[in-house]
PDB file of C-alpha atoms and ligand atoms in Angstrom:
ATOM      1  CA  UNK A   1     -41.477 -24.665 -24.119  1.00  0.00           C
ATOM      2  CA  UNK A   2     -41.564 -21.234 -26.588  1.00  0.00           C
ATOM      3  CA  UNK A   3     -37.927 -20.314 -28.293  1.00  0.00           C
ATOM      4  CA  UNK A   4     -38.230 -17.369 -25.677  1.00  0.00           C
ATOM      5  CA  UNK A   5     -38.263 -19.992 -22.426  1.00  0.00           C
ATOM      6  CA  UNK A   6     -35.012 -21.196 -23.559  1.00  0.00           C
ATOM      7  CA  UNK A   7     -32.689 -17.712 -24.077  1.00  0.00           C
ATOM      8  CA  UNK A   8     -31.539 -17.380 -20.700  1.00  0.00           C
ATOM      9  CA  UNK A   9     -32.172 -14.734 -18.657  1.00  0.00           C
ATOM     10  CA  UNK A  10     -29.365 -12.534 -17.154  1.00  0.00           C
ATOM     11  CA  UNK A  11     -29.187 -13.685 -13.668  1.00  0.00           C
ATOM     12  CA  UNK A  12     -29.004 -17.312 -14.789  1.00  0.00           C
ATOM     13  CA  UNK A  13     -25.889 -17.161 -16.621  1.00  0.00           C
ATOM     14  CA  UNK A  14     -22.599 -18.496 -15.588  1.00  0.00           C
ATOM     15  CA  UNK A  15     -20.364 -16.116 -16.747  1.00  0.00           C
ATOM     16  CA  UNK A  16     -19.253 -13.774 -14.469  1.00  0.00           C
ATOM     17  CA  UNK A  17     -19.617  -9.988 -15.908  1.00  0.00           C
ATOM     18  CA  UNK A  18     -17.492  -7.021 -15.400  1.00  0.00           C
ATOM     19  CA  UNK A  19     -18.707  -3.672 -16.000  1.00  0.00           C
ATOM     20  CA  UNK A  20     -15.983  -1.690 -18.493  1.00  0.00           C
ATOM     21  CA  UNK A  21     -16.221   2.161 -18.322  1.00  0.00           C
ATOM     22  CA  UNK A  22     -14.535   5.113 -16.059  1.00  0.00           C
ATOM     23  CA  UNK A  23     -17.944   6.869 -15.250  1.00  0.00           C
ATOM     24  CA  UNK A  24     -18.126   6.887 -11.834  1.00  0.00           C
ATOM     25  CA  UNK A  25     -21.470   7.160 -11.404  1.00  0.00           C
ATOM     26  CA  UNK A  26     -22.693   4.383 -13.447  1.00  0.00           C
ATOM     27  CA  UNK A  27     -20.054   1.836 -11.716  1.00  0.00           C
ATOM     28  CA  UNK A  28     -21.743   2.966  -8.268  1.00  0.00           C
ATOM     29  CA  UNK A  29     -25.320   2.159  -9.940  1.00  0.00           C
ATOM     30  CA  UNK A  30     -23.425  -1.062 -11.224  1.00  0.00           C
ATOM     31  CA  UNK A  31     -22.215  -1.885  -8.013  1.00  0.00           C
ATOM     32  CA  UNK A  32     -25.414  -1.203  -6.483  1.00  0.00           C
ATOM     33  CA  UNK A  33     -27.592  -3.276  -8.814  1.00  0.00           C
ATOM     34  CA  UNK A  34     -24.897  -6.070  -7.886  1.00  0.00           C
ATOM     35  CA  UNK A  35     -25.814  -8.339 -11.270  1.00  0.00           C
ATOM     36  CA  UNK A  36     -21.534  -7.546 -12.026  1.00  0.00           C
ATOM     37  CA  UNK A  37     -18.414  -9.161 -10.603  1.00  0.00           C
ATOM     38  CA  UNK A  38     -16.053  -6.582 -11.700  1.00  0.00           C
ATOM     39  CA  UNK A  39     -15.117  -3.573 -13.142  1.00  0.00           C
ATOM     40  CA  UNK A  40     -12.573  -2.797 -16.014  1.00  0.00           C
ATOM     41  CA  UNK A  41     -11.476   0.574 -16.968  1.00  0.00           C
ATOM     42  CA  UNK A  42      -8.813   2.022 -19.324  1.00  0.00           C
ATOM     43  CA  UNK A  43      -6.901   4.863 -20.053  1.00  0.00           C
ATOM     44  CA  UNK A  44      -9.903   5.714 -23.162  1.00  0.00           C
ATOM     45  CA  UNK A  45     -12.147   5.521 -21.498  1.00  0.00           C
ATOM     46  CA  UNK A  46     -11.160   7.568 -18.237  1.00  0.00           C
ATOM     47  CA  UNK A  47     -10.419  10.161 -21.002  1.00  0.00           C
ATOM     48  CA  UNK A  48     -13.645  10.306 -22.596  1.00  0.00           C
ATOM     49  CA  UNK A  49     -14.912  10.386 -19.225  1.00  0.00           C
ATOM     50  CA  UNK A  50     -12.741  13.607 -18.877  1.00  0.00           C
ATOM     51  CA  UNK A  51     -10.631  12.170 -15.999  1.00  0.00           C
ATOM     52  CA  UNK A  52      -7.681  14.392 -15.232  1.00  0.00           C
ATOM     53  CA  UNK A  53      -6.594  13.002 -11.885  1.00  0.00           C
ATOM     54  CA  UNK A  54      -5.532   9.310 -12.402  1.00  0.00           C
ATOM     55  CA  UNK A  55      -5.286   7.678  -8.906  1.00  0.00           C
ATOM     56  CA  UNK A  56      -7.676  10.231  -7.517  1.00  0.00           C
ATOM     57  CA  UNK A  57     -10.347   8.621  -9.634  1.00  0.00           C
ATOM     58  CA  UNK A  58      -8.770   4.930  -8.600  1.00  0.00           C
ATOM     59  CA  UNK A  59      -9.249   5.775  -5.032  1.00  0.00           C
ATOM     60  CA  UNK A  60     -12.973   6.519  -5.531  1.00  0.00           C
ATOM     61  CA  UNK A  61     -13.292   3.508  -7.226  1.00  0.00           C
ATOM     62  CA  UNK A  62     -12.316   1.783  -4.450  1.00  0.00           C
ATOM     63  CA  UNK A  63     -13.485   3.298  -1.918  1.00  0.00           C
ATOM     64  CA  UNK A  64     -16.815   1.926  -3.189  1.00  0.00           C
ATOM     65  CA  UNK A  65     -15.804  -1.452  -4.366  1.00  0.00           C
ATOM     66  CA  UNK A  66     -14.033  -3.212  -2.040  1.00  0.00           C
ATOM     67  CA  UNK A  67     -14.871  -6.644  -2.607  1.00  0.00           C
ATOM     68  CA  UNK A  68     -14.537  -7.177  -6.606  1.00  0.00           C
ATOM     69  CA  UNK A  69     -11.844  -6.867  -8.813  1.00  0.00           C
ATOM     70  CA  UNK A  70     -11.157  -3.848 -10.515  1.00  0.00           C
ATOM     71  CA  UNK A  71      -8.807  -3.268 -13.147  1.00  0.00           C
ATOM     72  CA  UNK A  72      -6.594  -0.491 -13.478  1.00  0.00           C
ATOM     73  CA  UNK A  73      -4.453   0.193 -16.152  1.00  0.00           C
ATOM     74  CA  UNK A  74      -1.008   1.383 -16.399  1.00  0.00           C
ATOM     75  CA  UNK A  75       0.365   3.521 -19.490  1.00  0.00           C
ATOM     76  CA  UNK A  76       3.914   4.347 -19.972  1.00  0.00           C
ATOM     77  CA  UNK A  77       6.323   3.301 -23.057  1.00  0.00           C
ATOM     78  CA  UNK A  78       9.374   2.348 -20.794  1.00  0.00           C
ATOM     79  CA  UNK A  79       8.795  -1.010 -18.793  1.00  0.00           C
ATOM     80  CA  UNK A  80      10.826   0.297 -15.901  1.00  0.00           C
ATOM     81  CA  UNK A  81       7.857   3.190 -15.478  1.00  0.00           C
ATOM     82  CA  UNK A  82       5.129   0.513 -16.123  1.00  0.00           C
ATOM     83  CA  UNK A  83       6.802  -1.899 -13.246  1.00  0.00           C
ATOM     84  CA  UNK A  84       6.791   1.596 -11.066  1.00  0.00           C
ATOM     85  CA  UNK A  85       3.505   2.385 -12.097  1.00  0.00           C
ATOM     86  CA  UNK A  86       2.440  -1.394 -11.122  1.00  0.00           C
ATOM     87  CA  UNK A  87       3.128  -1.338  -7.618  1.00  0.00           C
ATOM     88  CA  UNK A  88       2.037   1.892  -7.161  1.00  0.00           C
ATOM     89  CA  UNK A  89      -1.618   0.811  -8.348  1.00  0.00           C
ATOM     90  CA  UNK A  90      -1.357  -2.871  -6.780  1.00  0.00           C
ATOM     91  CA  UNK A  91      -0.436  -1.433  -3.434  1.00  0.00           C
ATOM     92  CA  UNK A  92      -4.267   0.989  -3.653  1.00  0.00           C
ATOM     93  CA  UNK A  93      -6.148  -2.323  -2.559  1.00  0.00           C
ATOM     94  CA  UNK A  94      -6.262  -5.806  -2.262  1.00  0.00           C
ATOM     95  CA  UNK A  95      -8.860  -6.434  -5.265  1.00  0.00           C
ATOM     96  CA  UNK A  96      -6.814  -4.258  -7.872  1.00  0.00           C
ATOM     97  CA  UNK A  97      -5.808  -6.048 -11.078  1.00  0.00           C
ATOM     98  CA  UNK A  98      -3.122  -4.415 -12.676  1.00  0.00           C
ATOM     99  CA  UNK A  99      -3.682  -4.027 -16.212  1.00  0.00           C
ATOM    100  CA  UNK A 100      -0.498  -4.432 -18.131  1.00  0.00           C
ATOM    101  CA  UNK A 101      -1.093  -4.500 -22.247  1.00  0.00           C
ATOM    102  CA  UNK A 102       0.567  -7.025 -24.530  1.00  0.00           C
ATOM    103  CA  UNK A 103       3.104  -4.421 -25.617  1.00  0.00           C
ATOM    104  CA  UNK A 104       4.106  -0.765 -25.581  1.00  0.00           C
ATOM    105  CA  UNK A 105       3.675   1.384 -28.295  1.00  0.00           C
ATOM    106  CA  UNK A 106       6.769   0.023 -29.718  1.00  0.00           C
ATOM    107  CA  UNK A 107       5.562  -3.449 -30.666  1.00  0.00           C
ATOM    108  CA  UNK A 108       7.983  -4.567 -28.012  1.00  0.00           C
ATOM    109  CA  UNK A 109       6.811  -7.401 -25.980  1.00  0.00           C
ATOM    110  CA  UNK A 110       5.395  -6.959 -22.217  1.00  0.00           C
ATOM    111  CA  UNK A 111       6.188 -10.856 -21.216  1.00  0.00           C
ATOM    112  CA  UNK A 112       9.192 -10.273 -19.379  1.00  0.00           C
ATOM    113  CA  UNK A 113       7.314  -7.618 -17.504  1.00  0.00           C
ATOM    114  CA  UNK A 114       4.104  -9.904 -16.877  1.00  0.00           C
ATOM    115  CA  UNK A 115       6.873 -12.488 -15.922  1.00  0.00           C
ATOM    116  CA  UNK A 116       7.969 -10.528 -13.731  1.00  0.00           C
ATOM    117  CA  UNK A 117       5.141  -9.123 -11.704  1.00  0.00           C
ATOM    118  CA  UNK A 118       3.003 -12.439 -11.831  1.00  0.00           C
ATOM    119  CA  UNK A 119       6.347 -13.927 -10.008  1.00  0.00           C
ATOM    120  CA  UNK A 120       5.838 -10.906  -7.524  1.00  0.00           C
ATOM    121  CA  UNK A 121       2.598 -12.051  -6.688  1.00  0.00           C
ATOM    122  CA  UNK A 122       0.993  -8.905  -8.701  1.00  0.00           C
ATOM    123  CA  UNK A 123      -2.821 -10.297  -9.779  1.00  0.00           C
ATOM    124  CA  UNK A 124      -2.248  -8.891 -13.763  1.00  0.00           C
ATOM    125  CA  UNK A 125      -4.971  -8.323 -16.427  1.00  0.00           C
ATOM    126  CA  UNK A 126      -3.317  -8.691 -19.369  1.00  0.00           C
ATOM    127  CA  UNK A 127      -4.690  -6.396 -22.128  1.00  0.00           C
ATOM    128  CA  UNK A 128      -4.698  -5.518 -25.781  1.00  0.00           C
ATOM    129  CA  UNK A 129      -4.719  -9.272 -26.623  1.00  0.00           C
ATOM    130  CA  UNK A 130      -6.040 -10.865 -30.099  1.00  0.00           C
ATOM    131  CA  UNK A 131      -3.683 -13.292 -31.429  1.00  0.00           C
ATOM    132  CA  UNK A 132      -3.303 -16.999 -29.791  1.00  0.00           C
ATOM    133  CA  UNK A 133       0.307 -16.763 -29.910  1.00  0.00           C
ATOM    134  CA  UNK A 134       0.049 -13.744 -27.824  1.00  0.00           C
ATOM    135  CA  UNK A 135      -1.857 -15.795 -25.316  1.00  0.00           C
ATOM    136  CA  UNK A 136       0.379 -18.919 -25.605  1.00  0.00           C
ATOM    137  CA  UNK A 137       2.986 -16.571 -24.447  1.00  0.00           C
ATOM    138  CA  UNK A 138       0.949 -14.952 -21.479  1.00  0.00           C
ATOM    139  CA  UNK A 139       0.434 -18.546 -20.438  1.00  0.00           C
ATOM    140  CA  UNK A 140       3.893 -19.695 -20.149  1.00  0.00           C
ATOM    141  CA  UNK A 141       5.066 -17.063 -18.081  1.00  0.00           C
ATOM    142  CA  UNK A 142       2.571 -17.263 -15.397  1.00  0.00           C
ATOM    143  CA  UNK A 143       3.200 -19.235 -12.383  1.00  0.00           C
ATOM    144  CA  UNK A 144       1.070 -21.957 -11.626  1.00  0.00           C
ATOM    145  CA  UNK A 145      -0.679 -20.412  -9.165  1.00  0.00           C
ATOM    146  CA  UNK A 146      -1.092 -16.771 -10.777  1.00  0.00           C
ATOM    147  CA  UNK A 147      -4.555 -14.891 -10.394  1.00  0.00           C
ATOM    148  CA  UNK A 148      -4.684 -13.318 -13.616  1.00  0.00           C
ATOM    149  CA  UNK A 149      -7.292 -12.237 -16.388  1.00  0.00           C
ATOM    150  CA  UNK A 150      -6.576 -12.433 -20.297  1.00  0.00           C
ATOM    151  CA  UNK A 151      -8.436 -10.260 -22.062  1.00  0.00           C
ATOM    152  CA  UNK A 152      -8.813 -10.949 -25.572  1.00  0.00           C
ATOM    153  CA  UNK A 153     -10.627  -7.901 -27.651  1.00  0.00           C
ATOM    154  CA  UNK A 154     -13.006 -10.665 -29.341  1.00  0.00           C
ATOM    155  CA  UNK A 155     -14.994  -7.395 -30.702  1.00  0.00           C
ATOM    156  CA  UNK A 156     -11.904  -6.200 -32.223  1.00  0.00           C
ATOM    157  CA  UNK A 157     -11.237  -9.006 -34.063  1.00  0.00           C
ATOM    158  CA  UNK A 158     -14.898  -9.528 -35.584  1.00  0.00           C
ATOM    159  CA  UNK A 159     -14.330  -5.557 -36.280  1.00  0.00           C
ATOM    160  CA  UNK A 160     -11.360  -7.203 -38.451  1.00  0.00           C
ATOM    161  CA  UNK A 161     -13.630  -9.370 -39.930  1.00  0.00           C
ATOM    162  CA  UNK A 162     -12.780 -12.489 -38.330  1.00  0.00           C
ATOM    163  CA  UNK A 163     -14.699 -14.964 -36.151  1.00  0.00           C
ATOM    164  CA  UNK A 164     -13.712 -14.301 -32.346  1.00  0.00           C
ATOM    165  CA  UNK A 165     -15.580 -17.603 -31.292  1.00  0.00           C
ATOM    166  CA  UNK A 166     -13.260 -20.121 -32.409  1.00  0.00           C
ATOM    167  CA  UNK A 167      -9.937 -18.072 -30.794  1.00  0.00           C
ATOM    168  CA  UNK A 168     -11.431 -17.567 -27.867  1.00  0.00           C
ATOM    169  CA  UNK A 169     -12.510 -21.564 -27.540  1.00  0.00           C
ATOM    170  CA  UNK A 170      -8.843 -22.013 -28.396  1.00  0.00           C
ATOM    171  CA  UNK A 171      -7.618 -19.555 -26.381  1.00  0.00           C
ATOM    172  CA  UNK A 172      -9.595 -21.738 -23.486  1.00  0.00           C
ATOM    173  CA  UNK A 173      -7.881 -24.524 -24.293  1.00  0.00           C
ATOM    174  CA  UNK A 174      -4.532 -22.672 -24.035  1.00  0.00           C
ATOM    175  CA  UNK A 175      -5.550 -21.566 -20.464  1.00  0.00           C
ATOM    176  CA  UNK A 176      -7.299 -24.700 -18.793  1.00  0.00           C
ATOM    177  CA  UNK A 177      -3.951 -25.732 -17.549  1.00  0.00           C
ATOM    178  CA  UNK A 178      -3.600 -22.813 -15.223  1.00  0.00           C
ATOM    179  CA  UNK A 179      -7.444 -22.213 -13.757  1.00  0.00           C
ATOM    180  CA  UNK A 180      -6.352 -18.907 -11.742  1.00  0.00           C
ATOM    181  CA  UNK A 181      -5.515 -17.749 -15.277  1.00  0.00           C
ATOM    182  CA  UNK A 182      -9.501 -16.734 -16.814  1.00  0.00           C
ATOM    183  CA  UNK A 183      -9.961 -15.862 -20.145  1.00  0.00           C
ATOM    184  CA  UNK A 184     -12.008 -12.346 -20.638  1.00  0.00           C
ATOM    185  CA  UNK A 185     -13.989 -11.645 -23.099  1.00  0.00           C
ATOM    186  CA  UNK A 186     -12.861  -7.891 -23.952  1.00  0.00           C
ATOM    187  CA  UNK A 187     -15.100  -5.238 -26.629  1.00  0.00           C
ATOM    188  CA  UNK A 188     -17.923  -7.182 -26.661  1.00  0.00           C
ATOM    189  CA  UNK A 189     -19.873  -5.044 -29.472  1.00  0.00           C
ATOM    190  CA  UNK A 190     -23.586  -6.536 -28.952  1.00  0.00           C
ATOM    191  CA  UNK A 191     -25.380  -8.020 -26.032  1.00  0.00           C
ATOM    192  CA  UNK A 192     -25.688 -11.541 -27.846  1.00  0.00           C
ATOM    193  CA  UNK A 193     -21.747 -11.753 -27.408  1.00  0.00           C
ATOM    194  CA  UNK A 194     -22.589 -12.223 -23.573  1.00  0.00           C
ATOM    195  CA  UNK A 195     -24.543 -15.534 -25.131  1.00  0.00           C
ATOM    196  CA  UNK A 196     -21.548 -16.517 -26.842  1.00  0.00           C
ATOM    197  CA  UNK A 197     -19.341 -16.345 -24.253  1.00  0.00           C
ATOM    198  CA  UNK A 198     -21.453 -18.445 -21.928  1.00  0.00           C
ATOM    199  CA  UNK A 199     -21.899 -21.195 -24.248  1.00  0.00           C
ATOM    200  CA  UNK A 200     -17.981 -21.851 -25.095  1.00  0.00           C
ATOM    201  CA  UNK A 201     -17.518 -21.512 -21.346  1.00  0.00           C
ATOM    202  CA  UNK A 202     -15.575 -18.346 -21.085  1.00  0.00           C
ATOM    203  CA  UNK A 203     -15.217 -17.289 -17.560  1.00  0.00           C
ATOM    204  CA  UNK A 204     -15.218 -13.567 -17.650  1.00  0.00           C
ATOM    205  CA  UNK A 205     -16.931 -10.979 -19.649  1.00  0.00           C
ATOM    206  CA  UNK A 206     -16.566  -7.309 -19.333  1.00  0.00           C
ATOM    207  CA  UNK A 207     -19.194  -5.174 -21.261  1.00  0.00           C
ATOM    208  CA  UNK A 208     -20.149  -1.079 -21.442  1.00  0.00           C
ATOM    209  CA  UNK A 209     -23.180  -0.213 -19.337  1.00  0.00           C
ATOM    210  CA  UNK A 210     -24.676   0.321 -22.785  1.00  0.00           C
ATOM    211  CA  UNK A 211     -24.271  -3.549 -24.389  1.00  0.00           C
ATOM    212  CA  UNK A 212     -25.518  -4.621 -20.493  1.00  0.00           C
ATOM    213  CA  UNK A 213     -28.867  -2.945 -20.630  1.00  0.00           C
ATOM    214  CA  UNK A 214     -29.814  -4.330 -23.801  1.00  0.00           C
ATOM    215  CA  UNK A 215     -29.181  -8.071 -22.421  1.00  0.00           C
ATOM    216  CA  UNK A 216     -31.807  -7.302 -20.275  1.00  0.00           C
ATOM    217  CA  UNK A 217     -34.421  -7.714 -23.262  1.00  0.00           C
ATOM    218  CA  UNK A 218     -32.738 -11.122 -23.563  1.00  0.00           C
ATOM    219  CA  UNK A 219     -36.075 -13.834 -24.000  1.00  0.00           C
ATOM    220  CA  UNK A 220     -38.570 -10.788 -25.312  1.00  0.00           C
ATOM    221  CA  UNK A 221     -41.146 -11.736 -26.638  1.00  0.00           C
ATOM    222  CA  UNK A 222     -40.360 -10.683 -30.181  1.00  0.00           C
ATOM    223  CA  UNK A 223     -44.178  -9.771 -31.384  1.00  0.00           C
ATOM    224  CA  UNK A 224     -44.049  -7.361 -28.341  1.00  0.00           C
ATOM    225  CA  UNK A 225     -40.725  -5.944 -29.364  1.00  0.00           C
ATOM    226  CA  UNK A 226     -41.943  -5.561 -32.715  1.00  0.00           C
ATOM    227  CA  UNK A 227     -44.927  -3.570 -31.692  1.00  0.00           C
ATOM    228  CA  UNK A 228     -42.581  -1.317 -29.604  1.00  0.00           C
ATOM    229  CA  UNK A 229     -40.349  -0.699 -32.753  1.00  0.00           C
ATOM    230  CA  UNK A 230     -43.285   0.283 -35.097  1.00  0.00           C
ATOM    231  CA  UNK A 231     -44.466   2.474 -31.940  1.00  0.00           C
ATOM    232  CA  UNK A 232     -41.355   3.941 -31.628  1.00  0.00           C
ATOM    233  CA  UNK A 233     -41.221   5.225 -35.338  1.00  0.00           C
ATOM    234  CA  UNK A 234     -44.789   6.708 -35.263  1.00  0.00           C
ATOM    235  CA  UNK A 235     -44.301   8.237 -32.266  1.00  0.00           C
ATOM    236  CA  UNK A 236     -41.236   9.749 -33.625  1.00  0.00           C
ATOM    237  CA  UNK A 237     -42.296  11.258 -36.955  1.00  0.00           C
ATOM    238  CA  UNK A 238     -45.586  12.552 -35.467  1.00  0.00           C
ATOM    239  CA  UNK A 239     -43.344  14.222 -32.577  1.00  0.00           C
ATOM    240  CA  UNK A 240     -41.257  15.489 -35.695  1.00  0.00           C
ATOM    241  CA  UNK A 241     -44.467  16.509 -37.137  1.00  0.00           C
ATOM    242  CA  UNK A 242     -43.277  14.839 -40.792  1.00  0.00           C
ATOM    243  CA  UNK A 243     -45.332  15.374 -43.939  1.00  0.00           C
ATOM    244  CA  UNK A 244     -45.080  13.437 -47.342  1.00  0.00           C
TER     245      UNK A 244
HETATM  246  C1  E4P B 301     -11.378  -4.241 -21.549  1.00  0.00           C
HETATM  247  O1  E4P B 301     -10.872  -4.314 -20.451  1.00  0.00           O
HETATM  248  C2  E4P B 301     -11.360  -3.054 -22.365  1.00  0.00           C
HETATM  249  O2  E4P B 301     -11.423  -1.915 -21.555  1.00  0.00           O
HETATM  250  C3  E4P B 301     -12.497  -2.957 -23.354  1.00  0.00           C
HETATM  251  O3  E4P B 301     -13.250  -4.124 -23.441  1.00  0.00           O
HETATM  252  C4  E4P B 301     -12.043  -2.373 -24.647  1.00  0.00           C
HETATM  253  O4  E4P B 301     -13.095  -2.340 -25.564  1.00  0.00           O
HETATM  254  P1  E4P B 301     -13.016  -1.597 -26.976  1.00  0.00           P
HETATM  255  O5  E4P B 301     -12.468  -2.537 -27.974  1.00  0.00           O
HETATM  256  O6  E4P B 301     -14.454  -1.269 -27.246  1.00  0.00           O
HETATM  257  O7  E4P B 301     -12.152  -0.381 -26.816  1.00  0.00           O
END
């Protein structure tokens, strides 16, 4: 068996991957394509998308998902308006997770909130995470019996400099207790962090449209992608018509 046989392909994998991103277009192509279980989205991305209309661009979500989860953030500084905000997004449609971050702006801490919406029966995605203790405190809050998704921003901590593999094995561990409660694998940065995920058993990963089309060169043959590359750069400087 060649190196190649053994990367796995896509479709094989176990973990289950969302799609992150607020175009709407490429989460009906997503949808479509039906290789994701879910769809993440937040308030940076629906700007960059140049969303205006908030729950108008919820609704069309779900109007075409209906039968994955799809995570939609609230944004407010007071926790009375985030509660508010909550419901308002929960009640849309029964796969909505509401995405609730760690904190507000403030550095003050969202548990009670999560506390109390997880007690309401409110499926949460918790977001913003990247310390264990932040996760340790998720976990003890949630009822036994809570649907909920931690997302830990393992790119953003290797974009710190640090290892994400080891906190999010730990940040497993943490979890296993609780199996409605599934680690996600937030900001992936490369499609080789799907890879990594699988093989420490993470659950849930959510990557960019962009990180998902390159893991579907995952098992190239490498001579062939080398001859592509060395294509690619003659083909460009003779379209650029380059002389030295
Ligand atoms: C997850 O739900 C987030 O939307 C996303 O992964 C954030 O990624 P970033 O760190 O690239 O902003």
């Amino acid at each position: 068996m060649s190196p190649e046989d053994q990367i796995p392909r896509l479709r094989d994998l176990r973990i289950k991957i969302f799609s992150d991103g607020a175009d709407l277009d490429s989460i009906i192509d997503a949808y479509q394509a039906g290789l994701v279980k879910g769809f993440t989205t937040n308030p940076t991305l629906m700007a960059k998308a140049g969303i205006t209309h908030y729950l108008t661009f919820a609704r069309e979500v779900l109007r075409v998902v209906t039968d994955l989860p799809v995570s939609l953030e609230v944004f407010d500084d007071e926790f009375d308006e985030m509660y508010r905000q909550a419901h308002i997004l929960n009640d849309l449609a029964p796969n909505v997770y509401v995405k609730i971050p760690i904190t507000n702006t403030k550095a003050e801490s969202a548990i009670p909130l999560i506390a109390k919406l997880s007690g309401e029966g409110l499926k949460l995605n918790i977001t913003a995470i990247m310390t264990l203790a932040q996760v340790r405190d998720v976990f003890e809050v949630l009822p036994d019996d809570a649907k909920a998704f931690i997302s830990v921003f393992a790119g953003r901590i290797a974009d710190s400099g640090r290892d994400p593999v080891p906190i999010m094995q730990e940040a497993l561990d943490v979890l296993r207790p609780k199996p409605g409660a599934e680690l996600l694998w937030a900001s992936p940065r490369e499609a080789l962090n799907i890879l990594q995920a699988e093989w420490i058993g993470c659950p849930i990963i959510t990557v960019t449209p962009d990180v998902l089309k390159k893991a579907q060169l995952f098992g190239k043959d490498l001579d062939e992608f080398s001859l592509e590359t060395v294509k690619m750069f003659y083909n460009d400087a003779k379209k650029s018509g380059f002389r030295i």
